[in-house]
Amino acid sequence: MTTKAEADAAPVILWFRRDLRLADNPALNHAVATGRPVIPVYILDGAGDGRARGEASLWWLDKSLRALSAALSERGAPLVLRRGDSEGQIRRLISETGADTVFMNRLFEPYAWARDRDIAHALTDDGVECRGFNGSLMSPPGSVLTGAGGPYKVFTPFKNALLARAEPPPHTTGPRSIATVSGLDSDDIDAWGLHPRRPDWLGGFDWTPGEAAAVEALHAFTGGPLKTYSVGRDHPAEVGGSRLSAHLHWGELHPWRVIQAVRKAADEGRAPPAEADKFIAEIAWREFSAHLLHAFPQITDRAFRPEYDAFPWLDDNAGFTAWTRGLTGYPIVDAGMRQLWATGWMHNRVRMIVASFLVKDLLIDWRRGEAWFWDTLVDADLANNVQNWQWVAGSGADASPFFRIFNPTAQGERFDRSGDYVRRWVPELKALPPKWIHAPWAAPSEVLRDARVRLGHDYPRPIVDHAQARDRALAALKAIANSKYDD
Ligand code: FAD
């Protein structure tokens, strides 16, 4: 119970960022535990993560903030929305309310990390207490180090060290009521225009952002696809994975909560332990990405392996446009790119296929692909996106070697054997039988005629010949000075 003295004490500003939840939220728990009034605020700062946020991301943010705002209002402390430079807005709130403390869950991306540190120093100099907590990772960067005291550059030993070291904090449900300061100005979220209307290219998005929906998605996963995750996750026509990536990115769930739910399902015999382990390893990739980016901030723009910065990328704008529009003539690639455009999300296996196609078949710089994903993914996450693009490009830490070049036809035949995924996203090919759906250019003319596919009219011919593109890519690889690889 809050005493009168506590309620009269200077309020605490609770700065929400990518921790848009009430459960398992250390900054919120600590703020409420002070017994002082808590002012929850979200600041729309155009600087985002150091680069402007993509439109799909903002679409998610819009809905997630509305959900958080409703949950906070129910507990008596409406979310204050402010727009502008973060430090300026925090200072404005301090002068309006007399707050002398700011609590936040930390962000670990290079730009946000440096900005938060500068703000904390400046406010501390002015007598304001600033405290950061870890609300987004199993273990914060800097806490999982090699025997020599440096960051891990290889995934498996990192994962082993992480799982051996990191301890789940106790689950907390979040406060039932929150004392606050009333009467503060708050922006109208509609006026922020986060949901792009013209053109409303996100009209087909079928997601429910917010903490309650995230918890439901977690239960749906542990009660279903988890059982066969290791195989199901590779088949894009099925719901084989959790689809939790955007919920995790925006902090609608703590990763420990996800892991504990998965472990519980295994302990109770609802899923084989090996499936739970495989899933937890993917969450560990998320951690690995965050730790890597924190330790090597240059990798947002430069290759982790510096020799790849000299790679002879092609300036192929026509190829890039065909890729973004899902018109490359390779059905699995086109299906993935269209799924991304239509839903703001793409299946992981297909992300690897389309990324490999861009970088190796078209020889287009991975940074262009990364930027496209950044704008179009609802789960766009700087660390995960950069790490995975560099993994595919062969330039990252513990990356897939460049000379391992995915054959898009073989990948389609292996992981979308029935062709159902392609049929769903490339409807002009829907009448093709499974035998030809991943290689329509090779189909006999009567098969194409029966399926009403006129190559070059209804569906493009391949924009590159994969076998030739492969040879070209391997030749380009040789051009890298001091390359460690040969084919
Ligand atoms: P699940 O298979 O259910 O995995 C559970 C969680 O583990 C995911 O939600 C995610 O948080 C994490 N995870 C899974 N795979 C990876 C991985 N390879 N690397 C890091 N974390 C992982 N993921 C993003 O969250 N944001 C991105 O911007 C992003 N960009 C990518 C770009 C490329 C080129 C590739 C190949 C992968 C990218 N991924 C990214 C990783 C992965 O594709 C998605 O996390 C996954 O498809 C999300 O679906 P899910 O939630 O069903 O995953």
Coordinates of C-alpha atoms and ligand atoms in Angstrom, one line a residue:
M1 CA 0.0 0.0 0.0
T2 CA 1.3 3.5 -0.9
T3 CA 1.6 5.8 2.1
K4 CA 0.7 9.5 1.8
A5 CA 4.4 10.5 2.1
E6 CA 5.3 8.2 -0.7
A7 CA 2.4 9.4 -2.9
D8 CA 3.6 13.0 -2.3
A9 CA 7.2 12.1 -3.1
A10 CA 8.7 13.1 -6.5
P11 CA 7.3 10.8 -9.2
V12 CA 9.3 8.3 -11.2
I13 CA 9.3 8.5 -15.0
L14 CA 9.0 5.0 -16.5
W15 CA 10.3 5.3 -20.1
F16 CA 8.8 2.6 -22.3
R17 CA 10.7 1.7 -25.5
R18 CA 10.8 -1.9 -26.7
D19 CA 9.3 -3.4 -23.6
L20 CA 5.6 -2.9 -24.4
R21 CA 4.2 -5.1 -21.7
L22 CA 3.3 -5.2 -18.0
A23 CA 4.4 -8.7 -17.1
D24 CA 8.1 -9.5 -16.4
N25 CA 8.9 -5.9 -16.8
P26 CA 11.8 -5.0 -14.4
A27 CA 11.7 -1.3 -15.0
L28 CA 8.0 -1.2 -14.2
N29 CA 8.3 -3.5 -11.2
H30 CA 11.1 -1.3 -9.7
A31 CA 9.2 1.9 -10.4
V32 CA 6.1 0.6 -8.7
A33 CA 8.2 -0.8 -5.8
T34 CA 9.4 2.8 -4.9
G35 CA 5.8 3.4 -3.8
R36 CA 5.9 6.8 -5.6
P37 CA 3.7 7.9 -8.4
V38 CA 4.8 6.5 -11.7
I39 CA 4.5 8.3 -15.0
P40 CA 4.6 5.9 -17.9
V41 CA 5.7 7.6 -21.1
Y42 CA 6.5 6.5 -24.7
I43 CA 8.5 9.0 -26.8
L44 CA 8.3 8.8 -30.6
D45 CA 11.8 9.8 -31.5
G46 CA 12.4 9.9 -35.2
A47 CA 16.0 8.7 -34.7
G48 CA 14.5 5.2 -33.9
D49 CA 17.4 2.7 -33.6
G50 CA 19.8 5.1 -35.3
R51 CA 17.9 4.9 -38.6
A52 CA 14.3 5.6 -39.2
R53 CA 12.0 2.7 -38.5
G54 CA 10.4 0.9 -41.4
E55 CA 6.7 1.3 -42.2
A56 CA 5.8 -2.3 -41.3
S57 CA 7.4 -1.8 -37.9
L58 CA 5.5 1.4 -37.3
W59 CA 2.3 -0.3 -38.1
W60 CA 3.0 -2.8 -35.4
L61 CA 4.1 -0.1 -33.0
D62 CA 0.9 1.8 -33.5
K63 CA -1.2 -1.2 -32.4
S64 CA 1.1 -2.3 -29.6
L65 CA 1.1 1.1 -28.1
R66 CA -2.7 1.2 -28.2
A67 CA -2.8 -2.2 -26.3
L68 CA -0.3 -1.0 -23.7
S69 CA -2.1 2.2 -23.3
A70 CA -5.4 0.4 -22.6
A71 CA -3.7 -2.0 -20.1
L72 CA -2.1 0.9 -18.3
S73 CA -5.3 2.9 -18.2
E74 CA -7.1 -0.1 -16.6
R75 CA -4.5 0.1 -13.8
G76 CA -5.0 3.8 -13.3
A77 CA -1.9 5.2 -15.1
P78 CA -2.5 6.2 -18.7
L79 CA 0.4 6.1 -21.0
V80 CA 1.7 9.6 -21.8
L81 CA 2.6 9.9 -25.5
R82 CA 5.2 12.5 -26.5
R83 CA 7.0 13.0 -29.8
G84 CA 10.5 14.5 -30.4
D85 CA 14.0 14.2 -29.2
S86 CA 14.1 11.8 -26.3
E87 CA 16.2 13.8 -23.9
G88 CA 14.2 17.0 -24.6
Q89 CA 10.9 15.2 -23.9
I90 CA 12.2 13.6 -20.7
R91 CA 13.4 16.9 -19.5
R92 CA 10.0 18.5 -20.3
L93 CA 8.3 15.8 -18.2
I94 CA 10.7 16.4 -15.4
S95 CA 10.0 20.1 -15.4
E96 CA 6.2 19.5 -15.6
T97 CA 6.0 17.0 -12.8
G98 CA 9.1 17.4 -10.5
A99 CA 10.1 13.8 -11.2
D100 CA 13.6 13.1 -10.0
T101 CA 14.0 9.5 -11.2
V102 CA 13.9 7.8 -14.6
F103 CA 13.6 4.1 -15.0
M104 CA 13.9 2.2 -18.3
N105 CA 14.7 -1.2 -19.7
R106 CA 17.9 -0.9 -21.7
L107 CA 18.3 -1.1 -25.4
F108 CA 21.6 -2.6 -26.6
E109 CA 21.8 -1.4 -30.2
P110 CA 24.8 0.9 -30.8
Y111 CA 22.9 4.1 -31.4
A112 CA 20.3 3.7 -28.6
W113 CA 23.0 2.5 -26.2
A114 CA 25.1 5.6 -26.7
R115 CA 22.1 7.9 -26.7
D116 CA 20.8 6.4 -23.4
R117 CA 24.2 6.6 -21.8
D118 CA 24.5 10.3 -22.8
I119 CA 21.0 11.1 -21.5
A120 CA 21.8 9.2 -18.2
H121 CA 25.0 11.2 -17.7
A122 CA 23.4 14.5 -18.5
L123 CA 20.4 13.8 -16.2
T124 CA 22.6 12.5 -13.4
D125 CA 24.7 15.6 -13.5
D126 CA 21.4 17.5 -12.9
G127 CA 20.6 15.4 -9.9
V128 CA 18.1 13.0 -11.6
E129 CA 18.6 9.3 -10.8
C130 CA 18.6 7.2 -14.0
R131 CA 18.4 3.4 -13.8
G132 CA 18.4 0.9 -16.6
F133 CA 17.4 -2.8 -16.4
N134 CA 17.6 -5.7 -18.7
G135 CA 14.1 -6.5 -19.9
S136 CA 14.7 -7.9 -23.4
L137 CA 17.4 -10.5 -23.3
M138 CA 18.1 -13.7 -21.4
S139 CA 21.5 -12.2 -20.5
P140 CA 22.8 -8.7 -21.4
P141 CA 25.7 -8.1 -23.7
G142 CA 29.0 -8.3 -21.8
S143 CA 27.7 -11.0 -19.5
V144 CA 28.6 -14.0 -21.7
L145 CA 32.3 -13.9 -22.5
T146 CA 34.9 -16.3 -23.6
G147 CA 37.6 -17.6 -21.2
A148 CA 39.8 -14.8 -22.5
G149 CA 37.2 -12.3 -21.6
G150 CA 36.1 -11.3 -25.1
P151 CA 32.8 -11.7 -27.0
Y152 CA 32.0 -15.0 -28.6
K153 CA 32.2 -15.1 -32.4
V154 CA 31.0 -18.7 -32.8
F155 CA 27.4 -19.6 -32.0
T156 CA 27.6 -23.0 -30.4
P157 CA 30.0 -22.2 -27.6
F158 CA 28.1 -18.9 -27.0
K159 CA 24.8 -20.8 -26.7
N160 CA 26.4 -23.4 -24.3
A161 CA 27.8 -20.6 -22.2
L162 CA 24.6 -18.6 -22.2
L163 CA 22.4 -21.6 -21.2
A164 CA 24.9 -22.6 -18.5
R165 CA 25.1 -19.1 -17.1
A166 CA 21.8 -17.4 -17.6
E167 CA 19.2 -17.8 -14.8
P168 CA 15.5 -17.1 -15.4
P169 CA 14.1 -14.3 -13.1
P170 CA 10.9 -15.2 -11.3
H171 CA 7.8 -14.6 -13.5
T172 CA 5.9 -11.4 -12.5
T173 CA 2.4 -10.6 -13.7
G174 CA 2.6 -6.8 -13.4
P175 CA 0.9 -4.5 -10.9
R176 CA -2.9 -4.4 -10.5
S177 CA -2.9 -0.7 -10.0
I178 CA -0.4 2.1 -10.5
A179 CA -0.4 5.4 -8.8
T180 CA 0.4 8.2 -11.2
V181 CA 0.3 12.0 -11.8
S182 CA -2.9 13.0 -13.6
G183 CA -3.5 15.8 -16.0
L184 CA -0.4 15.5 -18.2
D185 CA -0.6 16.4 -21.8
S186 CA -0.4 13.4 -24.2
D187 CA -0.3 13.3 -27.9
D188 CA -3.2 11.7 -29.9
I189 CA -1.8 8.5 -31.3
D190 CA -4.0 8.9 -34.4
A191 CA -2.1 12.2 -35.1
W192 CA 1.2 10.3 -35.2
G193 CA 0.0 8.6 -38.4
L194 CA 1.9 5.4 -37.8
H195 CA -0.5 3.3 -39.9
P196 CA 0.3 4.4 -43.4
R197 CA -2.9 5.1 -45.4
R198 CA -1.7 6.2 -48.8
P199 CA -1.0 3.8 -50.1
D200 CA -2.3 1.4 -47.5
W201 CA 0.1 -1.4 -48.6
L202 CA -0.3 -3.0 -45.1
G203 CA -4.0 -3.5 -45.5
G204 CA -3.5 -7.3 -45.7
F205 CA -1.6 -7.5 -42.4
D206 CA -3.2 -10.1 -40.2
W207 CA -1.5 -9.7 -36.9
T208 CA -2.7 -8.8 -33.4
P209 CA 0.1 -6.8 -31.7
G210 CA 0.1 -6.4 -27.9
E211 CA 0.9 -8.3 -24.8
A212 CA -2.3 -10.3 -24.5
A213 CA -2.1 -11.5 -28.1
A214 CA 1.6 -12.4 -27.6
V215 CA 0.7 -14.6 -24.7
E216 CA -2.0 -16.2 -26.7
A217 CA 0.4 -16.8 -29.6
L218 CA 2.9 -18.4 -27.1
H219 CA 0.2 -20.8 -25.8
A220 CA -0.9 -21.7 -29.3
F221 CA 2.7 -22.6 -30.2
T222 CA 3.4 -24.6 -27.0
G223 CA 0.1 -26.4 -27.5
G224 CA 0.7 -27.3 -31.2
P225 CA 3.7 -26.6 -33.5
L226 CA 6.3 -27.0 -30.8
K227 CA 5.8 -30.8 -30.9
T228 CA 7.3 -31.1 -34.3
Y229 CA 9.2 -27.8 -34.4
S230 CA 12.6 -29.1 -35.7
V231 CA 11.0 -30.4 -38.9
G232 CA 7.9 -28.1 -39.2
R233 CA 10.0 -24.9 -39.0
D234 CA 11.5 -25.7 -42.4
H235 CA 8.2 -26.1 -44.3
P236 CA 6.8 -22.7 -45.2
A237 CA 3.4 -24.0 -46.3
E238 CA 2.8 -25.0 -42.6
V239 CA 2.7 -23.1 -39.4
G240 CA 5.7 -24.8 -38.0
G241 CA 7.2 -22.0 -35.9
S242 CA 6.0 -19.7 -33.2
R243 CA 5.6 -16.5 -35.1
L244 CA 6.7 -14.7 -32.0
S245 CA 9.4 -12.6 -33.6
A246 CA 7.6 -9.3 -33.7
H247 CA 6.1 -9.8 -30.2
L248 CA 9.7 -10.5 -29.0
H249 CA 11.1 -7.5 -30.8
W250 CA 8.7 -5.1 -29.3
G251 CA 9.1 -6.6 -25.9
E252 CA 5.5 -7.8 -25.6
L253 CA 7.0 -11.0 -24.0
H254 CA 10.2 -11.5 -22.1
P255 CA 12.3 -14.2 -23.8
W256 CA 12.5 -16.0 -20.5
R257 CA 8.8 -16.3 -20.4
V258 CA 8.9 -18.0 -23.8
I259 CA 11.6 -20.3 -22.7
Q260 CA 9.9 -21.3 -19.5
A261 CA 6.7 -22.0 -21.3
V262 CA 8.5 -24.2 -23.8
R263 CA 10.4 -26.0 -21.0
K264 CA 7.2 -26.5 -19.1
A265 CA 5.6 -28.1 -22.2
A266 CA 8.5 -30.5 -22.4
D267 CA 8.5 -31.3 -18.7
E268 CA 4.8 -32.1 -18.8
G269 CA 5.2 -34.4 -21.8
R270 CA 3.4 -32.1 -24.2
A271 CA 6.4 -31.8 -26.5
P272 CA 9.6 -33.9 -26.9
P273 CA 12.6 -32.3 -25.0
A274 CA 14.6 -32.3 -28.2
E275 CA 12.0 -30.1 -29.9
A276 CA 12.1 -27.7 -26.9
D277 CA 15.9 -27.6 -27.1
K278 CA 15.9 -26.8 -30.8
F279 CA 13.5 -23.9 -30.2
I280 CA 15.6 -22.6 -27.3
A281 CA 18.6 -22.7 -29.6
E282 CA 16.8 -20.3 -32.0
I283 CA 16.1 -17.9 -29.1
A284 CA 19.8 -18.2 -28.4
W285 CA 20.5 -17.0 -32.0
R286 CA 18.5 -13.9 -31.1
E287 CA 20.8 -13.4 -28.1
F288 CA 23.9 -14.1 -30.2
S289 CA 22.8 -11.4 -32.7
A290 CA 22.3 -8.9 -29.9
H291 CA 25.6 -9.6 -28.2
L292 CA 27.5 -9.5 -31.5
L293 CA 26.0 -6.2 -32.5
H294 CA 26.8 -4.7 -29.1
A295 CA 30.4 -5.9 -29.3
F296 CA 30.9 -5.0 -33.0
P297 CA 28.7 -2.0 -33.7
Q298 CA 30.2 -1.5 -37.1
I299 CA 28.5 -4.6 -38.5
T300 CA 25.3 -2.6 -39.3
D301 CA 27.2 -1.1 -42.3
R302 CA 30.3 -3.1 -42.7
A303 CA 31.2 -6.7 -43.1
F304 CA 32.1 -8.6 -39.9
R305 CA 34.9 -10.2 -42.0
P306 CA 36.5 -7.1 -43.5
E307 CA 37.7 -8.8 -46.7
Y308 CA 34.0 -8.9 -47.7
D309 CA 33.9 -5.1 -47.8
A310 CA 35.9 -5.4 -51.1
F311 CA 33.4 -7.8 -52.7
P312 CA 32.6 -6.8 -56.3
W313 CA 28.8 -6.3 -55.9
L314 CA 26.8 -5.4 -59.0
D315 CA 24.7 -2.3 -59.3
D316 CA 21.7 -4.2 -60.7
N317 CA 18.7 -2.0 -60.1
A318 CA 16.5 -4.1 -62.5
G319 CA 17.4 -7.2 -60.6
F320 CA 16.8 -5.6 -57.3
T321 CA 13.3 -4.4 -58.4
A322 CA 12.4 -7.8 -59.7
W323 CA 13.5 -9.3 -56.4
T324 CA 11.4 -6.8 -54.3
R325 CA 8.3 -7.4 -56.4
G326 CA 8.5 -11.2 -56.4
L327 CA 9.2 -11.3 -60.2
T328 CA 12.5 -13.1 -60.5
G329 CA 11.0 -16.2 -62.3
Y330 CA 12.1 -18.5 -59.4
P331 CA 8.8 -19.4 -57.7
I332 CA 10.0 -20.0 -54.1
V333 CA 11.9 -16.6 -54.2
D334 CA 8.9 -14.8 -55.6
A335 CA 6.5 -16.5 -53.1
G336 CA 8.7 -15.3 -50.2
M337 CA 9.0 -11.8 -51.4
R338 CA 5.2 -11.6 -52.0
Q339 CA 4.5 -13.0 -48.6
L340 CA 6.7 -10.4 -47.1
W341 CA 5.0 -7.6 -48.9
A342 CA 1.5 -8.9 -48.1
T343 CA 2.0 -9.8 -44.5
G344 CA 5.1 -8.0 -43.2
W345 CA 6.7 -11.4 -42.4
M346 CA 8.4 -14.2 -44.2
H347 CA 9.2 -17.8 -43.2
N348 CA 12.8 -18.3 -41.9
R349 CA 13.7 -20.9 -44.5
V350 CA 12.4 -18.7 -47.3
R351 CA 14.3 -15.6 -45.8
M352 CA 17.5 -17.6 -46.3
I353 CA 16.5 -18.6 -49.8
V354 CA 15.6 -15.1 -51.0
A355 CA 18.6 -13.6 -49.3
S356 CA 20.9 -16.1 -50.9
F357 CA 19.3 -15.4 -54.3
L358 CA 19.9 -11.6 -53.9
V359 CA 23.4 -11.8 -52.7
K360 CA 24.7 -14.8 -54.7
D361 CA 22.6 -15.2 -57.8
L362 CA 22.2 -11.5 -58.4
L363 CA 25.4 -10.4 -56.7
I364 CA 23.6 -7.5 -55.0
D365 CA 25.1 -6.1 -51.8
W366 CA 23.5 -7.6 -48.7
R367 CA 23.0 -4.1 -47.3
R368 CA 20.3 -3.4 -50.0
G369 CA 18.4 -6.5 -49.0
E370 CA 18.8 -5.8 -45.3
A371 CA 17.4 -2.3 -45.9
W372 CA 14.4 -3.7 -47.8
F373 CA 13.7 -6.2 -45.0
W374 CA 14.1 -3.3 -42.5
D375 CA 11.3 -1.4 -44.2
T376 CA 8.9 -4.3 -44.8
L377 CA 9.2 -6.7 -41.8
V378 CA 7.0 -6.3 -38.8
D379 CA 9.7 -8.0 -36.8
A380 CA 12.5 -5.8 -38.3
D381 CA 15.3 -6.0 -35.7
L382 CA 18.6 -4.4 -36.2
A383 CA 20.7 -7.1 -34.6
N384 CA 18.8 -10.1 -36.1
N385 CA 18.5 -8.6 -39.5
V386 CA 22.1 -7.6 -39.9
Q387 CA 23.4 -10.8 -38.3
N388 CA 21.3 -13.0 -40.5
W389 CA 22.0 -11.1 -43.7
Q390 CA 25.7 -11.3 -43.0
W391 CA 25.3 -15.0 -42.2
V392 CA 23.8 -15.6 -45.6
A393 CA 26.3 -13.4 -47.4
G394 CA 29.2 -15.3 -45.8
S395 CA 30.6 -12.1 -44.3
G396 CA 29.3 -12.6 -40.8
A397 CA 30.6 -14.2 -37.6
D398 CA 30.1 -18.0 -37.8
A399 CA 28.4 -17.4 -41.2
S400 CA 27.4 -19.9 -43.8
P401 CA 30.4 -19.8 -46.2
F402 CA 29.8 -17.8 -49.3
F403 CA 30.6 -20.8 -51.6
R404 CA 27.5 -22.6 -50.2
I405 CA 25.1 -21.3 -52.7
F406 CA 21.4 -22.3 -52.4
N407 CA 19.8 -23.6 -55.5
P408 CA 16.4 -22.0 -55.4
T409 CA 14.7 -24.8 -57.4
A410 CA 16.2 -27.6 -55.2
Q411 CA 15.3 -25.6 -52.0
G412 CA 11.7 -25.3 -53.3
E413 CA 11.4 -28.9 -54.2
R414 CA 12.8 -30.0 -50.8
F415 CA 10.9 -27.7 -48.5
D416 CA 7.7 -27.0 -50.4
R417 CA 7.4 -30.4 -52.0
S418 CA 3.6 -30.1 -52.8
G419 CA 4.1 -26.5 -54.0
D420 CA 1.3 -25.3 -51.7
Y421 CA 3.4 -22.3 -50.5
V422 CA 4.1 -21.2 -54.0
R423 CA 0.5 -21.7 -55.0
R424 CA -0.6 -19.5 -52.2
W425 CA 1.6 -16.5 -53.0
V426 CA 2.1 -16.9 -56.7
P427 CA -1.4 -17.7 -57.8
E428 CA -0.6 -17.4 -61.5
L429 CA 1.2 -20.8 -61.1
K430 CA -1.5 -22.5 -59.0
A431 CA -2.6 -25.0 -61.7
L432 CA 0.9 -26.3 -62.2
P433 CA 1.5 -29.8 -60.9
P434 CA 4.1 -30.3 -58.1
K435 CA 6.6 -31.7 -60.5
W436 CA 7.0 -28.4 -62.3
I437 CA 5.9 -25.7 -59.9
H438 CA 9.4 -24.9 -58.8
A439 CA 10.8 -24.9 -62.3
P440 CA 8.0 -23.7 -64.7
W441 CA 10.6 -22.9 -67.4
A442 CA 11.4 -26.6 -67.6
A443 CA 7.8 -27.7 -67.9
P444 CA 6.6 -29.2 -71.3
S445 CA 4.6 -26.8 -73.3
E446 CA 1.4 -28.8 -72.9
V447 CA 1.8 -28.7 -69.1
L448 CA 2.1 -24.9 -69.2
R449 CA -0.8 -24.6 -71.6
D450 CA -3.1 -26.8 -69.4
A451 CA -2.0 -24.7 -66.4
R452 CA -2.7 -21.5 -68.3
V453 CA 0.8 -20.2 -67.8
R454 CA 2.4 -18.2 -70.6
L455 CA 6.0 -17.7 -69.5
G456 CA 7.1 -14.1 -70.1
H457 CA 3.4 -13.0 -69.9
D458 CA 1.7 -14.4 -66.9
Y459 CA 4.9 -15.2 -65.0
P460 CA 8.5 -14.2 -65.8
R461 CA 11.2 -16.4 -67.2
P462 CA 14.1 -16.6 -64.7
I463 CA 16.0 -13.3 -64.6
V464 CA 19.3 -15.2 -64.2
D465 CA 20.3 -18.8 -65.0
H466 CA 21.1 -20.3 -61.6
A467 CA 24.0 -22.4 -62.9
Q468 CA 25.7 -19.5 -64.6
A469 CA 25.0 -17.2 -61.7
R470 CA 26.6 -19.7 -59.4
D471 CA 29.8 -19.7 -61.5
R472 CA 29.8 -15.9 -61.6
A473 CA 29.4 -15.7 -57.8
L474 CA 32.3 -18.1 -57.2
A475 CA 34.4 -16.1 -59.6
A476 CA 33.5 -12.9 -57.7
L477 CA 34.4 -14.6 -54.5
K478 CA 37.9 -15.2 -55.8
A479 CA 38.3 -11.5 -56.5
I480 CA 38.2 -10.7 -52.8
A481 CA 41.7 -9.9 -51.7
N482 CA 43.1 -12.3 -49.1
S483 CA 40.0 -14.4 -49.4
K484 CA 40.3 -17.4 -47.1
Y485 CA 38.0 -19.5 -49.3
D486 CA 38.2 -21.3 -52.6
D487 CA 35.6 -23.4 -54.3
Ligands
FAD1 P1 10.7 -19.3 -34.6 O1 11.3 -20.4 -35.4 O2 9.5 -19.7 -33.8 O3 11.9 -18.9 -33.6 C1 11.6 -18.3 -32.3 C2 12.3 -17.0 -32.1 O4 13.7 -17.2 -32.1 C3 12.0 -16.0 -33.2 O5 10.8 -15.3 -33.0 C4 13.2 -15.1 -33.1 O6 13.1 -14.1 -32.1 C5 14.3 -16.1 -32.8 N1 15.0 -16.5 -34.0 C6 14.6 -17.5 -34.8 N2 15.5 -17.7 -35.8 C7 16.4 -16.7 -35.6 C8 17.6 -16.3 -36.3 N3 18.0 -17.0 -37.4 N4 18.3 -15.3 -35.9 C9 17.9 -14.6 -34.8 N5 16.8 -14.9 -34.0 C10 16.1 -16.0 -34.5 N6 14.4 -12.2 -37.2 C11 13.9 -11.1 -36.6 O7 13.3 -11.2 -35.5 N7 14.1 -9.9 -37.1 C12 14.7 -9.7 -38.3 O8 14.8 -8.6 -38.8 C13 15.2 -10.8 -39.0 N8 15.7 -10.7 -40.2 C14 16.2 -11.9 -40.8 C15 16.8 -11.7 -42.1 C16 17.3 -12.9 -42.8 C17 18.0 -12.7 -44.1 C18 17.1 -14.1 -42.2 C19 17.6 -15.4 -42.9 C20 16.5 -14.3 -41.0 C21 16.0 -13.1 -40.3 N9 15.4 -13.3 -39.0 C22 15.0 -12.1 -38.4 C23 15.4 -14.5 -38.3 C24 14.2 -15.4 -38.5 O9 13.9 -15.6 -39.8 C25 12.9 -14.9 -37.8 O10 13.2 -14.6 -36.4 C26 11.9 -16.0 -37.8 O11 11.5 -16.3 -39.1 C27 10.6 -15.5 -37.1 O12 9.6 -16.5 -37.1 P2 9.2 -17.2 -35.8 O13 8.9 -16.3 -34.7 O14 8.1 -18.2 -36.2 O15 10.5 -18.0 -35.5

